[in-house]
């Protein structure tokens, strides 16, 4: 048995335009014993440096010194130096993993939120994301980090002073001087959010400041990042990072795997522009990014794709696929979470709007009373008796009713 796996780790900044940035993402692959931080406890020096300055050097040293750590790295927009991820940025790296080594089982991550004094995100639970099961089989992984998961390191007062908070005011990010804030001597807690009329949401140095008027991550359903881990054939980045880019016209376009030139359905980026476009990745390998753009688009999904439907009244059919992450965008969107047969697994909807969008189930002997709506943190899981169908990020289960569904 070949124990070598090439894993592609992809990070996308999901924040809206003029929203939050984040520093190059640190990741570590380990045996489950690496404790990055603990809520309601003082931050380590490593987390303090990461949360205040976006500097992961100490965290990487801690990981190297920890028994059970296997591989780690940074993911940013450019190497040497790695740069921060702005809204819309998508970056990847590929690591080779030997699944026979016990330390290659779990995935951890951490990054600083910008601008801020000491805001960050990461996984407190070291075994939350298992990428190899007990038999050594790779487990494809994809998850979204929401605004509700942003933490305050408790190490620096949140004054949003332009010379203390990274990314605020006229100081360029790359020239920012560390350790300039006021010590707080607190503990790690959920971040309360930025000051409503402070320098982040209402920059006083508009001409020179990074535009962040849409950086209020306390807004319900605020998306921060999407992290996806998939297996690829080799480590050649030019073959794996962006395998194909397909652009539509201003008219109604059809994007179908194997028919549309340049679209083979394996790690492609497809941009629809305007027009009522049709995207069909039913039989695709996966790991595609589909952007609908403007107007009313139609999507037929397979597995493990990222969909940003865009403006307009869009319709998304998941078919039997799973592992898709779907953002409907502005407009009245229809999310068909099961058609003719149940999907292979769960799909995630990032921005379901209760009074606007609709969830559909078709050609199945199911009605609303057959569904379970379960609260999982800030999200709702929709299930049948036998399996989960969809996860609605930032939606309270008790706010959903039969009126949000259509059955045909």
JSON list of C-alpha atoms in Angstrom, two decimals, residues 145-372:
[
{"chain": "A", "resi": 145, "resn": "UNK", "atom": "CA", "xyz": [-15.23, 29.88, 9.71]},
{"chain": "A", "resi": 146, "resn": "UNK", "atom": "CA", "xyz": [-17.89, 32.44, 10.61]},
{"chain": "A", "resi": 147, "resn": "UNK", "atom": "CA", "xyz": [-17.77, 35.74, 12.44]},
{"chain": "A", "resi": 148, "resn": "UNK", "atom": "CA", "xyz": [-19.15, 34.08, 15.56]},
{"chain": "A", "resi": 149, "resn": "UNK", "atom": "CA", "xyz": [-15.86, 32.15, 15.83]},
{"chain": "A", "resi": 150, "resn": "UNK", "atom": "CA", "xyz": [-13.61, 35.22, 16.03]},
{"chain": "A", "resi": 151, "resn": "UNK", "atom": "CA", "xyz": [-11.74, 35.38, 19.33]},
{"chain": "A", "resi": 152, "resn": "UNK", "atom": "CA", "xyz": [-10.19, 38.13, 21.44]},
{"chain": "A", "resi": 153, "resn": "UNK", "atom": "CA", "xyz": [-6.76, 37.08, 22.71]},
{"chain": "A", "resi": 154, "resn": "UNK", "atom": "CA", "xyz": [-7.12, 39.31, 25.77]},
{"chain": "A", "resi": 155, "resn": "UNK", "atom": "CA", "xyz": [-3.55, 40.53, 25.39]},
{"chain": "A", "resi": 156, "resn": "UNK", "atom": "CA", "xyz": [-4.09, 44.07, 24.07]},
{"chain": "A", "resi": 157, "resn": "UNK", "atom": "CA", "xyz": [-6.76, 46.67, 24.78]},
{"chain": "A", "resi": 158, "resn": "UNK", "atom": "CA", "xyz": [-9.13, 47.07, 21.84]},
{"chain": "A", "resi": 159, "resn": "UNK", "atom": "CA", "xyz": [-8.57, 50.80, 21.39]},
{"chain": "A", "resi": 160, "resn": "UNK", "atom": "CA", "xyz": [-8.34, 50.62, 17.57]},
{"chain": "A", "resi": 161, "resn": "UNK", "atom": "CA", "xyz": [-5.62, 53.24, 17.72]},
{"chain": "A", "resi": 162, "resn": "UNK", "atom": "CA", "xyz": [-4.07, 53.59, 14.30]},
{"chain": "A", "resi": 163, "resn": "UNK", "atom": "CA", "xyz": [-0.57, 52.89, 15.65]},
{"chain": "A", "resi": 164, "resn": "UNK", "atom": "CA", "xyz": [-1.64, 49.97, 17.86]},
{"chain": "A", "resi": 165, "resn": "UNK", "atom": "CA", "xyz": [-4.12, 47.97, 15.79]},
{"chain": "A", "resi": 166, "resn": "UNK", "atom": "CA", "xyz": [-2.64, 46.32, 12.70]},
{"chain": "A", "resi": 167, "resn": "UNK", "atom": "CA", "xyz": [-4.32, 47.57, 9.54]},
{"chain": "A", "resi": 168, "resn": "UNK", "atom": "CA", "xyz": [-5.82, 50.75, 10.98]},
{"chain": "A", "resi": 169, "resn": "UNK", "atom": "CA", "xyz": [-4.87, 54.21, 9.75]},
{"chain": "A", "resi": 170, "resn": "UNK", "atom": "CA", "xyz": [-1.96, 55.31, 7.60]},
{"chain": "A", "resi": 171, "resn": "UNK", "atom": "CA", "xyz": [0.56, 52.65, 8.64]},
{"chain": "A", "resi": 172, "resn": "UNK", "atom": "CA", "xyz": [1.00, 50.11, 5.79]},
{"chain": "A", "resi": 173, "resn": "UNK", "atom": "CA", "xyz": [0.53, 46.52, 6.92]},
{"chain": "A", "resi": 174, "resn": "UNK", "atom": "CA", "xyz": [4.00, 45.49, 5.82]},
{"chain": "A", "resi": 175, "resn": "UNK", "atom": "CA", "xyz": [5.62, 48.38, 7.78]},
{"chain": "A", "resi": 176, "resn": "UNK", "atom": "CA", "xyz": [3.62, 47.97, 10.99]},
{"chain": "A", "resi": 177, "resn": "UNK", "atom": "CA", "xyz": [5.69, 47.91, 14.17]},
{"chain": "A", "resi": 178, "resn": "UNK", "atom": "CA", "xyz": [4.76, 45.16, 16.68]},
{"chain": "A", "resi": 179, "resn": "UNK", "atom": "CA", "xyz": [4.24, 45.43, 20.43]},
{"chain": "A", "resi": 180, "resn": "UNK", "atom": "CA", "xyz": [2.87, 48.96, 20.43]},
{"chain": "A", "resi": 181, "resn": "UNK", "atom": "CA", "xyz": [-0.49, 48.40, 22.12]},
{"chain": "A", "resi": 182, "resn": "UNK", "atom": "CA", "xyz": [-1.69, 48.64, 25.72]},
{"chain": "A", "resi": 183, "resn": "UNK", "atom": "CA", "xyz": [-1.37, 45.38, 27.69]},
{"chain": "A", "resi": 184, "resn": "UNK", "atom": "CA", "xyz": [-4.74, 43.99, 28.74]},
{"chain": "A", "resi": 185, "resn": "UNK", "atom": "CA", "xyz": [-3.70, 40.95, 30.80]},
{"chain": "A", "resi": 186, "resn": "UNK", "atom": "CA", "xyz": [-7.00, 39.22, 30.08]},
{"chain": "A", "resi": 187, "resn": "UNK", "atom": "CA", "xyz": [-8.02, 35.79, 28.83]},
{"chain": "A", "resi": 188, "resn": "UNK", "atom": "CA", "xyz": [-9.13, 34.42, 25.47]},
{"chain": "A", "resi": 189, "resn": "UNK", "atom": "CA", "xyz": [-12.84, 35.02, 24.89]},
{"chain": "A", "resi": 190, "resn": "UNK", "atom": "CA", "xyz": [-15.27, 35.37, 22.02]},
{"chain": "A", "resi": 191, "resn": "UNK", "atom": "CA", "xyz": [-14.57, 38.74, 20.43]},
{"chain": "A", "resi": 192, "resn": "UNK", "atom": "CA", "xyz": [-17.24, 41.35, 21.27]},
{"chain": "A", "resi": 193, "resn": "UNK", "atom": "CA", "xyz": [-16.83, 43.10, 17.91]},
{"chain": "A", "resi": 194, "resn": "UNK", "atom": "CA", "xyz": [-15.32, 46.35, 16.75]},
{"chain": "A", "resi": 195, "resn": "UNK", "atom": "CA", "xyz": [-16.19, 49.79, 18.16]},
{"chain": "A", "resi": 196, "resn": "UNK", "atom": "CA", "xyz": [-19.29, 51.00, 16.21]},
{"chain": "A", "resi": 197, "resn": "UNK", "atom": "CA", "xyz": [-17.81, 54.42, 15.43]},
{"chain": "A", "resi": 198, "resn": "UNK", "atom": "CA", "xyz": [-14.17, 53.41, 15.83]},
{"chain": "A", "resi": 199, "resn": "UNK", "atom": "CA", "xyz": [-11.26, 53.49, 13.43]},
{"chain": "A", "resi": 200, "resn": "UNK", "atom": "CA", "xyz": [-12.05, 50.11, 11.86]},
{"chain": "A", "resi": 201, "resn": "UNK", "atom": "CA", "xyz": [-15.71, 50.42, 10.88]},
{"chain": "A", "resi": 202, "resn": "UNK", "atom": "CA", "xyz": [-15.48, 54.21, 10.46]},
{"chain": "A", "resi": 203, "resn": "UNK", "atom": "CA", "xyz": [-11.85, 54.94, 9.49]},
{"chain": "A", "resi": 204, "resn": "UNK", "atom": "CA", "xyz": [-10.72, 58.45, 10.29]},
{"chain": "A", "resi": 205, "resn": "UNK", "atom": "CA", "xyz": [-7.80, 58.29, 7.86]},
{"chain": "A", "resi": 206, "resn": "UNK", "atom": "CA", "xyz": [-9.94, 57.33, 4.89]},
{"chain": "A", "resi": 207, "resn": "UNK", "atom": "CA", "xyz": [-7.35, 58.30, 2.30]},
{"chain": "A", "resi": 208, "resn": "UNK", "atom": "CA", "xyz": [-4.71, 55.94, 3.68]},
{"chain": "A", "resi": 209, "resn": "UNK", "atom": "CA", "xyz": [-6.65, 53.31, 5.61]},
{"chain": "A", "resi": 210, "resn": "UNK", "atom": "CA", "xyz": [-7.45, 49.83, 4.38]},
{"chain": "A", "resi": 211, "resn": "UNK", "atom": "CA", "xyz": [-11.20, 50.10, 3.54]},
{"chain": "A", "resi": 212, "resn": "UNK", "atom": "CA", "xyz": [-13.03, 48.04, 6.17]},
{"chain": "A", "resi": 213, "resn": "UNK", "atom": "CA", "xyz": [-16.48, 49.61, 6.46]},
{"chain": "A", "resi": 214, "resn": "UNK", "atom": "CA", "xyz": [-17.99, 46.11, 6.01]},
{"chain": "A", "resi": 215, "resn": "UNK", "atom": "CA", "xyz": [-15.80, 44.41, 8.63]},
{"chain": "A", "resi": 216, "resn": "UNK", "atom": "CA", "xyz": [-18.49, 44.02, 11.32]},
{"chain": "A", "resi": 217, "resn": "UNK", "atom": "CA", "xyz": [-18.14, 40.26, 11.80]},
{"chain": "A", "resi": 218, "resn": "UNK", "atom": "CA", "xyz": [-20.83, 40.26, 14.52]},
{"chain": "A", "resi": 219, "resn": "UNK", "atom": "CA", "xyz": [-23.47, 40.53, 11.77]},
{"chain": "A", "resi": 220, "resn": "UNK", "atom": "CA", "xyz": [-25.38, 37.20, 11.60]},
{"chain": "A", "resi": 221, "resn": "UNK", "atom": "CA", "xyz": [-23.98, 34.79, 8.99]},
{"chain": "A", "resi": 222, "resn": "UNK", "atom": "CA", "xyz": [-20.83, 36.87, 8.48]},
{"chain": "A", "resi": 223, "resn": "UNK", "atom": "CA", "xyz": [-18.41, 34.61, 6.56]},
{"chain": "A", "resi": 224, "resn": "UNK", "atom": "CA", "xyz": [-14.70, 34.75, 7.33]},
{"chain": "A", "resi": 225, "resn": "UNK", "atom": "CA", "xyz": [-12.93, 31.89, 5.57]},
{"chain": "A", "resi": 226, "resn": "UNK", "atom": "CA", "xyz": [-13.38, 28.58, 3.80]},
{"chain": "A", "resi": 227, "resn": "UNK", "atom": "CA", "xyz": [-10.72, 25.92, 4.34]},
{"chain": "A", "resi": 228, "resn": "UNK", "atom": "CA", "xyz": [-10.74, 22.87, 2.06]},
{"chain": "A", "resi": 229, "resn": "UNK", "atom": "CA", "xyz": [-8.39, 19.86, 2.12]},
{"chain": "A", "resi": 230, "resn": "UNK", "atom": "CA", "xyz": [-8.40, 17.52, -0.87]},
{"chain": "A", "resi": 231, "resn": "UNK", "atom": "CA", "xyz": [-6.12, 14.87, -2.33]},
{"chain": "A", "resi": 232, "resn": "UNK", "atom": "CA", "xyz": [-4.26, 15.61, -5.58]},
{"chain": "A", "resi": 233, "resn": "UNK", "atom": "CA", "xyz": [-2.09, 13.46, -7.84]},
{"chain": "A", "resi": 234, "resn": "UNK", "atom": "CA", "xyz": [1.21, 15.29, -7.43]},
{"chain": "A", "resi": 235, "resn": "UNK", "atom": "CA", "xyz": [2.83, 18.35, -5.90]},
{"chain": "A", "resi": 236, "resn": "UNK", "atom": "CA", "xyz": [3.19, 20.41, -9.06]},
{"chain": "A", "resi": 237, "resn": "UNK", "atom": "CA", "xyz": [1.49, 23.65, -8.12]},
{"chain": "A", "resi": 238, "resn": "UNK", "atom": "CA", "xyz": [1.10, 24.83, -11.72]},
{"chain": "A", "resi": 239, "resn": "UNK", "atom": "CA", "xyz": [-0.98, 21.75, -12.41]},
{"chain": "A", "resi": 240, "resn": "UNK", "atom": "CA", "xyz": [-2.97, 21.77, -9.21]},
{"chain": "A", "resi": 241, "resn": "UNK", "atom": "CA", "xyz": [-3.57, 25.33, -8.02]},
{"chain": "A", "resi": 242, "resn": "UNK", "atom": "CA", "xyz": [-5.59, 26.55, -10.99]},
{"chain": "A", "resi": 243, "resn": "UNK", "atom": "CA", "xyz": [-6.19, 23.84, -13.57]},
{"chain": "A", "resi": 244, "resn": "UNK", "atom": "CA", "xyz": [-8.48, 25.93, -15.74]},
{"chain": "A", "resi": 245, "resn": "UNK", "atom": "CA", "xyz": [-10.19, 29.29, -15.91]},
{"chain": "A", "resi": 246, "resn": "UNK", "atom": "CA", "xyz": [-13.35, 29.61, -17.98]},
{"chain": "A", "resi": 247, "resn": "UNK", "atom": "CA", "xyz": [-15.07, 32.95, -18.55]},
{"chain": "A", "resi": 248, "resn": "UNK", "atom": "CA", "xyz": [-18.61, 33.52, -19.77]},
{"chain": "A", "resi": 249, "resn": "UNK", "atom": "CA", "xyz": [-20.04, 36.22, -21.98]},
{"chain": "A", "resi": 250, "resn": "UNK", "atom": "CA", "xyz": [-22.71, 38.81, -21.24]},
{"chain": "A", "resi": 251, "resn": "UNK", "atom": "CA", "xyz": [-25.26, 36.45, -22.81]},
{"chain": "A", "resi": 252, "resn": "UNK", "atom": "CA", "xyz": [-26.80, 33.23, -21.48]},
{"chain": "A", "resi": 253, "resn": "UNK", "atom": "CA", "xyz": [-23.98, 30.67, -21.24]},
{"chain": "A", "resi": 254, "resn": "UNK", "atom": "CA", "xyz": [-23.84, 26.91, -20.70]},
{"chain": "A", "resi": 255, "resn": "UNK", "atom": "CA", "xyz": [-20.91, 25.61, -18.67]},
{"chain": "A", "resi": 256, "resn": "UNK", "atom": "CA", "xyz": [-20.94, 21.82, -18.83]},
{"chain": "A", "resi": 257, "resn": "UNK", "atom": "CA", "xyz": [-18.08, 19.47, -17.99]},
{"chain": "A", "resi": 258, "resn": "UNK", "atom": "CA", "xyz": [-16.61, 17.88, -21.11]},
{"chain": "A", "resi": 259, "resn": "UNK", "atom": "CA", "xyz": [-18.55, 20.15, -23.47]},
{"chain": "A", "resi": 260, "resn": "UNK", "atom": "CA", "xyz": [-17.49, 23.70, -22.63]},
{"chain": "A", "resi": 261, "resn": "UNK", "atom": "CA", "xyz": [-13.92, 24.22, -23.92]},
{"chain": "A", "resi": 262, "resn": "UNK", "atom": "CA", "xyz": [-11.36, 24.23, -21.13]},
{"chain": "A", "resi": 263, "resn": "UNK", "atom": "CA", "xyz": [-13.80, 22.91, -18.52]},
{"chain": "A", "resi": 264, "resn": "UNK", "atom": "CA", "xyz": [-12.87, 19.39, -17.43]},
{"chain": "A", "resi": 265, "resn": "UNK", "atom": "CA", "xyz": [-14.40, 19.73, -13.96]},
{"chain": "A", "resi": 266, "resn": "UNK", "atom": "CA", "xyz": [-11.30, 19.09, -11.88]},
{"chain": "A", "resi": 267, "resn": "UNK", "atom": "CA", "xyz": [-10.20, 22.17, -9.96]},
{"chain": "A", "resi": 268, "resn": "UNK", "atom": "CA", "xyz": [-11.50, 24.70, -12.48]},
{"chain": "A", "resi": 269, "resn": "UNK", "atom": "CA", "xyz": [-12.54, 28.32, -11.89]},
{"chain": "A", "resi": 270, "resn": "UNK", "atom": "CA", "xyz": [-15.67, 29.20, -13.92]},
{"chain": "A", "resi": 271, "resn": "UNK", "atom": "CA", "xyz": [-16.98, 32.78, -14.04]},
{"chain": "A", "resi": 272, "resn": "UNK", "atom": "CA", "xyz": [-20.41, 33.37, -15.54]},
{"chain": "A", "resi": 273, "resn": "UNK", "atom": "CA", "xyz": [-20.50, 37.17, -15.79]},
{"chain": "A", "resi": 274, "resn": "UNK", "atom": "CA", "xyz": [-24.01, 38.39, -16.71]},
{"chain": "A", "resi": 275, "resn": "UNK", "atom": "CA", "xyz": [-26.85, 36.50, -18.37]},
{"chain": "A", "resi": 276, "resn": "UNK", "atom": "CA", "xyz": [-28.96, 33.56, -17.21]},
{"chain": "A", "resi": 277, "resn": "UNK", "atom": "CA", "xyz": [-26.19, 30.97, -17.13]},
{"chain": "A", "resi": 278, "resn": "UNK", "atom": "CA", "xyz": [-26.31, 27.21, -16.55]},
{"chain": "A", "resi": 279, "resn": "UNK", "atom": "CA", "xyz": [-23.54, 25.42, -14.66]},
{"chain": "A", "resi": 280, "resn": "UNK", "atom": "CA", "xyz": [-23.49, 21.61, -14.77]},
{"chain": "A", "resi": 281, "resn": "UNK", "atom": "CA", "xyz": [-20.85, 19.79, -12.72]},
{"chain": "A", "resi": 282, "resn": "UNK", "atom": "CA", "xyz": [-22.99, 16.75, -11.99]},
{"chain": "A", "resi": 283, "resn": "UNK", "atom": "CA", "xyz": [-20.33, 14.33, -13.24]},
{"chain": "A", "resi": 284, "resn": "UNK", "atom": "CA", "xyz": [-17.26, 16.44, -12.43]},
{"chain": "A", "resi": 285, "resn": "UNK", "atom": "CA", "xyz": [-14.36, 15.29, -10.30]},
{"chain": "A", "resi": 286, "resn": "UNK", "atom": "CA", "xyz": [-14.86, 18.26, -7.97]},
{"chain": "A", "resi": 287, "resn": "UNK", "atom": "CA", "xyz": [-12.92, 21.09, -6.34]},
{"chain": "A", "resi": 288, "resn": "UNK", "atom": "CA", "xyz": [-14.31, 23.63, -8.81]},
{"chain": "A", "resi": 289, "resn": "UNK", "atom": "CA", "xyz": [-15.15, 27.27, -8.07]},
{"chain": "A", "resi": 290, "resn": "UNK", "atom": "CA", "xyz": [-18.33, 28.39, -9.85]},
{"chain": "A", "resi": 291, "resn": "UNK", "atom": "CA", "xyz": [-19.28, 32.08, -9.83]},
{"chain": "A", "resi": 292, "resn": "UNK", "atom": "CA", "xyz": [-22.60, 33.00, -11.39]},
{"chain": "A", "resi": 293, "resn": "UNK", "atom": "CA", "xyz": [-22.18, 36.75, -11.53]},
{"chain": "A", "resi": 294, "resn": "UNK", "atom": "CA", "xyz": [-25.31, 38.73, -12.37]},
{"chain": "A", "resi": 295, "resn": "UNK", "atom": "CA", "xyz": [-28.82, 37.61, -13.38]},
{"chain": "A", "resi": 296, "resn": "UNK", "atom": "CA", "xyz": [-30.68, 34.37, -12.69]},
{"chain": "A", "resi": 297, "resn": "UNK", "atom": "CA", "xyz": [-28.39, 31.35, -12.88]},
{"chain": "A", "resi": 298, "resn": "UNK", "atom": "CA", "xyz": [-29.00, 27.61, -12.65]},
{"chain": "A", "resi": 299, "resn": "UNK", "atom": "CA", "xyz": [-26.55, 25.21, -10.98]},
{"chain": "A", "resi": 300, "resn": "UNK", "atom": "CA", "xyz": [-26.46, 21.39, -11.10]},
{"chain": "A", "resi": 301, "resn": "UNK", "atom": "CA", "xyz": [-23.89, 20.20, -8.58]},
{"chain": "A", "resi": 302, "resn": "UNK", "atom": "CA", "xyz": [-21.76, 17.14, -8.07]},
{"chain": "A", "resi": 303, "resn": "UNK", "atom": "CA", "xyz": [-19.43, 16.90, -5.11]},
{"chain": "A", "resi": 304, "resn": "UNK", "atom": "CA", "xyz": [-16.90, 19.09, -3.32]},
{"chain": "A", "resi": 305, "resn": "UNK", "atom": "CA", "xyz": [-17.45, 22.33, -5.22]},
{"chain": "A", "resi": 306, "resn": "UNK", "atom": "CA", "xyz": [-17.56, 25.96, -4.12]},
{"chain": "A", "resi": 307, "resn": "UNK", "atom": "CA", "xyz": [-20.51, 27.92, -5.51]},
{"chain": "A", "resi": 308, "resn": "UNK", "atom": "CA", "xyz": [-20.98, 31.69, -5.37]},
{"chain": "A", "resi": 309, "resn": "UNK", "atom": "CA", "xyz": [-24.24, 32.21, -7.22]},
{"chain": "A", "resi": 310, "resn": "UNK", "atom": "CA", "xyz": [-24.04, 36.01, -7.22]},
{"chain": "A", "resi": 311, "resn": "UNK", "atom": "CA", "xyz": [-26.72, 38.62, -7.89]},
{"chain": "A", "resi": 312, "resn": "UNK", "atom": "CA", "xyz": [-30.12, 37.49, -9.07]},
{"chain": "A", "resi": 313, "resn": "UNK", "atom": "CA", "xyz": [-32.72, 34.83, -8.32]},
{"chain": "A", "resi": 314, "resn": "UNK", "atom": "CA", "xyz": [-30.59, 31.71, -8.60]},
{"chain": "A", "resi": 315, "resn": "UNK", "atom": "CA", "xyz": [-31.55, 28.04, -8.39]},
{"chain": "A", "resi": 316, "resn": "UNK", "atom": "CA", "xyz": [-29.14, 25.42, -7.07]},
{"chain": "A", "resi": 317, "resn": "UNK", "atom": "CA", "xyz": [-29.73, 21.65, -7.33]},
{"chain": "A", "resi": 318, "resn": "UNK", "atom": "CA", "xyz": [-27.35, 19.51, -5.27]},
{"chain": "A", "resi": 319, "resn": "UNK", "atom": "CA", "xyz": [-28.48, 16.24, -6.92]},
{"chain": "A", "resi": 320, "resn": "UNK", "atom": "CA", "xyz": [-26.73, 13.30, -5.23]},
{"chain": "A", "resi": 321, "resn": "UNK", "atom": "CA", "xyz": [-23.56, 15.28, -4.54]},
{"chain": "A", "resi": 322, "resn": "UNK", "atom": "CA", "xyz": [-22.08, 16.27, -1.21]},
{"chain": "A", "resi": 323, "resn": "UNK", "atom": "CA", "xyz": [-19.38, 18.45, 0.26]},
{"chain": "A", "resi": 324, "resn": "UNK", "atom": "CA", "xyz": [-20.50, 21.50, -1.69]},
{"chain": "A", "resi": 325, "resn": "UNK", "atom": "CA", "xyz": [-20.30, 24.95, -0.08]},
{"chain": "A", "resi": 326, "resn": "UNK", "atom": "CA", "xyz": [-22.96, 27.25, -1.52]},
{"chain": "A", "resi": 327, "resn": "UNK", "atom": "CA", "xyz": [-23.39, 31.02, -1.26]},
{"chain": "A", "resi": 328, "resn": "UNK", "atom": "CA", "xyz": [-26.56, 32.29, -2.89]},
{"chain": "A", "resi": 329, "resn": "UNK", "atom": "CA", "xyz": [-25.79, 35.99, -2.76]},
{"chain": "A", "resi": 330, "resn": "UNK", "atom": "CA", "xyz": [-28.32, 38.82, -3.22]},
{"chain": "A", "resi": 331, "resn": "UNK", "atom": "CA", "xyz": [-31.73, 37.90, -4.60]},
{"chain": "A", "resi": 332, "resn": "UNK", "atom": "CA", "xyz": [-34.30, 35.19, -3.97]},
{"chain": "A", "resi": 333, "resn": "UNK", "atom": "CA", "xyz": [-32.41, 31.92, -4.18]},
{"chain": "A", "resi": 334, "resn": "UNK", "atom": "CA", "xyz": [-33.77, 28.37, -4.26]},
{"chain": "A", "resi": 335, "resn": "UNK", "atom": "CA", "xyz": [-31.61, 25.68, -2.69]},
{"chain": "A", "resi": 336, "resn": "UNK", "atom": "CA", "xyz": [-32.80, 22.19, -3.70]},
{"chain": "A", "resi": 337, "resn": "UNK", "atom": "CA", "xyz": [-31.13, 20.05, -1.07]},
{"chain": "A", "resi": 338, "resn": "UNK", "atom": "CA", "xyz": [-32.51, 16.69, -2.26]},
{"chain": "A", "resi": 339, "resn": "UNK", "atom": "CA", "xyz": [-33.91, 15.66, -5.67]},
{"chain": "A", "resi": 340, "resn": "UNK", "atom": "CA", "xyz": [-35.13, 12.14, -6.59]},
{"chain": "A", "resi": 341, "resn": "UNK", "atom": "CA", "xyz": [-32.69, 10.56, -4.13]},
{"chain": "A", "resi": 342, "resn": "UNK", "atom": "CA", "xyz": [-30.87, 11.66, -1.02]},
{"chain": "A", "resi": 343, "resn": "UNK", "atom": "CA", "xyz": [-27.42, 13.22, -1.52]},
{"chain": "A", "resi": 344, "resn": "UNK", "atom": "CA", "xyz": [-24.31, 11.24, -0.65]},
{"chain": "A", "resi": 345, "resn": "UNK", "atom": "CA", "xyz": [-23.66, 13.54, 2.28]},
{"chain": "A", "resi": 346, "resn": "UNK", "atom": "CA", "xyz": [-24.18, 16.98, 3.69]},
{"chain": "A", "resi": 347, "resn": "UNK", "atom": "CA", "xyz": [-23.92, 20.27, 1.75]},
{"chain": "A", "resi": 348, "resn": "UNK", "atom": "CA", "xyz": [-23.39, 23.68, 3.35]},
{"chain": "A", "resi": 349, "resn": "UNK", "atom": "CA", "xyz": [-25.32, 26.89, 2.63]},
{"chain": "A", "resi": 350, "resn": "UNK", "atom": "CA", "xyz": [-23.53, 29.97, 3.91]},
{"chain": "A", "resi": 351, "resn": "UNK", "atom": "CA", "xyz": [-26.15, 32.72, 3.57]},
{"chain": "A", "resi": 352, "resn": "UNK", "atom": "CA", "xyz": [-29.70, 31.36, 3.75]},
{"chain": "A", "resi": 353, "resn": "UNK", "atom": "CA", "xyz": [-32.10, 34.30, 4.28]},
{"chain": "A", "resi": 354, "resn": "UNK", "atom": "CA", "xyz": [-35.23, 33.31, 6.17]},
{"chain": "A", "resi": 355, "resn": "UNK", "atom": "CA", "xyz": [-37.64, 35.79, 4.61]},
{"chain": "A", "resi": 356, "resn": "UNK", "atom": "CA", "xyz": [-36.16, 35.62, 1.12]},
{"chain": "A", "resi": 357, "resn": "UNK", "atom": "CA", "xyz": [-34.74, 32.23, 0.11]},
{"chain": "A", "resi": 358, "resn": "UNK", "atom": "CA", "xyz": [-36.37, 28.80, -0.10]},
{"chain": "A", "resi": 359, "resn": "UNK", "atom": "CA", "xyz": [-35.25, 25.20, 0.52]},
{"chain": "A", "resi": 360, "resn": "UNK", "atom": "CA", "xyz": [-36.54, 22.59, -1.89]},
{"chain": "A", "resi": 361, "resn": "UNK", "atom": "CA", "xyz": [-37.01, 18.81, -1.79]},
{"chain": "A", "resi": 362, "resn": "UNK", "atom": "CA", "xyz": [-38.33, 17.11, -4.92]},
{"chain": "A", "resi": 363, "resn": "UNK", "atom": "CA", "xyz": [-39.51, 13.70, -6.13]},
{"chain": "A", "resi": 364, "resn": "UNK", "atom": "CA", "xyz": [-39.11, 12.10, -2.72]},
{"chain": "A", "resi": 365, "resn": "UNK", "atom": "CA", "xyz": [-41.70, 10.75, -0.34]},
{"chain": "A", "resi": 366, "resn": "UNK", "atom": "CA", "xyz": [-40.86, 13.38, 2.25]},
{"chain": "A", "resi": 367, "resn": "UNK", "atom": "CA", "xyz": [-42.72, 16.19, 3.94]},
{"chain": "A", "resi": 368, "resn": "UNK", "atom": "CA", "xyz": [-41.80, 18.76, 6.54]},
{"chain": "A", "resi": 369, "resn": "UNK", "atom": "CA", "xyz": [-42.67, 16.48, 9.46]},
{"chain": "A", "resi": 370, "resn": "UNK", "atom": "CA", "xyz": [-40.07, 13.97, 8.21]},
{"chain": "A", "resi": 371, "resn": "UNK", "atom": "CA", "xyz": [-37.24, 16.45, 8.72]},
{"chain": "A", "resi": 372, "resn": "UNK", "atom": "CA", "xyz": [-35.20, 17.17, 11.83]}
]
